[in-house]
Amino acid sequence: MGNVGLLYVGAALMVNGLMLLGRIPPRSAAVLNLFVGALQCVTPTVLIVQADGNPDAILGASGLYLFGFTYLYVGIANLAGLPSEGIGWFSLFVAGAAVVYAGISFWHDKDPVFGVIWLAWALLWTLFFLVLGLGMDRLTRFTGWTVLLLSQPTCSVPAFLGLTGGYRSDGGTALLAATIAVALVAAAALLQKTHQEKRSPHATR
């Protein structure tokens, strides 16, 4: 069930990345955020109820609320025209929690691939904090590109692999995942630099 929610988290991140890049209006992006946020609150609740007190199962479901609350927050704020600072500071909490969940994946679950994925999410939510919480507008396009590029490798791809029984986690796969993540962040930085050069007055001389 968790993989079903993760699949649609990839869709929400993709839409939010496009929103940060100015390709989708905030009110339009709000609808999907509400759908995915609701799904990511219902899913862990069902998983926890079904866990029958199993601490590992409860731990595995607990992190899903981080996404559910984020997307509900974004959806409501975009529809109501609320300031973004609250989302930004909540994102700082999510980023810190994601680092903890990364450690749990590495050492408790023996799942280094999801350890890498949690660290990638920690980066994304740190960027949300910097842009929305601290108002660092110069990072908006970089954040948009980073979110867009990482949305599928960190969400939809592992979700499809999990749903089809193709997911595997070992040191070599984790290293490959980390390499891909770093390459995509570098690509986002390059896209940001290219955009800035095109907007620079010196670029037309």
PDB file of N, CA and C in Angstrom, residues 141 189-205:
ATOM      1  N   ARG A 141      14.183  28.766  -8.946  1.00  0.00           N
ATOM      2  CA  ARG A 141      14.288  27.962 -10.167  1.00  0.00           C
ATOM      3  C   ARG A 141      15.173  26.737  -9.950  1.00  0.00           C
ATOM      4  N   ALA A 189      21.495  22.560 -11.237  1.00  0.00           N
ATOM      5  CA  ALA A 189      22.351  23.739 -11.071  1.00  0.00           C
ATOM      6  C   ALA A 189      22.775  24.296 -12.427  1.00  0.00           C
ATOM      7  N   LEU A 190      23.056  23.402 -13.369  1.00  0.00           N
ATOM      8  CA  LEU A 190      23.443  23.846 -14.715  1.00  0.00           C
ATOM      9  C   LEU A 190      22.286  24.547 -15.421  1.00  0.00           C
ATOM     10  N   LEU A 191      21.091  24.006 -15.273  1.00  0.00           N
ATOM     11  CA  LEU A 191      19.917  24.647 -15.865  1.00  0.00           C
ATOM     12  C   LEU A 191      19.669  26.024 -15.257  1.00  0.00           C
ATOM     13  N   GLN A 192      19.889  26.131 -13.948  1.00  0.00           N
ATOM     14  CA  GLN A 192      19.746  27.421 -13.275  1.00  0.00           C
ATOM     15  C   GLN A 192      20.778  28.419 -13.803  1.00  0.00           C
ATOM     16  N   LYS A 193      22.012  27.965 -13.956  1.00  0.00           N
ATOM     17  CA  LYS A 193      23.077  28.846 -14.450  1.00  0.00           C
ATOM     18  C   LYS A 193      22.776  29.294 -15.875  1.00  0.00           C
ATOM     19  N   THR A 194      22.298  28.371 -16.709  1.00  0.00           N
ATOM     20  CA  THR A 194      21.958  28.710 -18.092  1.00  0.00           C
ATOM     21  C   THR A 194      20.848  29.751 -18.137  1.00  0.00           C
ATOM     22  N   HIS A 195      19.851  29.585 -17.278  1.00  0.00           N
ATOM     23  CA  HIS A 195      18.746  30.551 -17.227  1.00  0.00           C
ATOM     24  C   HIS A 195      19.257  31.928 -16.813  1.00  0.00           C
ATOM     25  N   GLN A 196      20.146  31.969 -15.825  1.00  0.00           N
ATOM     26  CA  GLN A 196      20.673  33.247 -15.360  1.00  0.00           C
ATOM     27  C   GLN A 196      21.493  33.926 -16.444  1.00  0.00           C
ATOM     28  N   GLU A 197      22.275  33.152 -17.195  1.00  0.00           N
ATOM     29  CA  GLU A 197      23.095  33.725 -18.257  1.00  0.00           C
ATOM     30  C   GLU A 197      22.227  34.306 -19.366  1.00  0.00           C
ATOM     31  N   LYS A 198      21.104  33.653 -19.654  1.00  0.00           N
ATOM     32  CA  LYS A 198      20.201  34.168 -20.684  1.00  0.00           C
ATOM     33  C   LYS A 198      19.542  35.466 -20.254  1.00  0.00           C
ATOM     34  N   ARG A 199      19.303  35.597 -18.940  1.00  0.00           N
ATOM     35  CA  ARG A 199      18.657  36.803 -18.426  1.00  0.00           C
ATOM     36  C   ARG A 199      19.633  37.936 -18.180  1.00  0.00           C
ATOM     37  N   SER A 200      20.934  37.617 -18.151  1.00  0.00           N
ATOM     38  CA  SER A 200      21.942  38.619 -17.870  1.00  0.00           C
ATOM     39  C   SER A 200      22.060  39.594 -19.030  1.00  0.00           C
ATOM     40  N   PRO A 201      22.170  40.894 -18.756  1.00  0.00           N
ATOM     41  CA  PRO A 201      22.331  41.885 -19.830  1.00  0.00           C
ATOM     42  C   PRO A 201      23.567  41.617 -20.671  1.00  0.00           C
ATOM     43  N   HIS A 202      24.615  41.059 -20.021  1.00  0.00           N
ATOM     44  CA  HIS A 202      25.857  40.807 -20.760  1.00  0.00           C
ATOM     45  C   HIS A 202      25.678  39.709 -21.795  1.00  0.00           C
ATOM     46  N   ALA A 203      24.645  38.846 -21.605  1.00  0.00           N
ATOM     47  CA  ALA A 203      24.451  37.729 -22.534  1.00  0.00           C
ATOM     48  C   ALA A 203      23.995  38.211 -23.900  1.00  0.00           C
ATOM     49  N   THR A 204      23.470  39.427 -23.983  1.00  0.00           N
ATOM     50  CA  THR A 204      22.957  39.945 -25.271  1.00  0.00           C
ATOM     51  C   THR A 204      24.007  40.802 -25.974  1.00  0.00           C
ATOM     52  N   ARG A 205      25.146  40.995 -25.353  1.00  0.00           N
ATOM     53  CA  ARG A 205      26.147  41.857 -25.968  1.00  0.00           C
ATOM     54  C   ARG A 205      27.057  41.060 -26.896  1.00  0.00           C
TER      55      ARG A 205
END
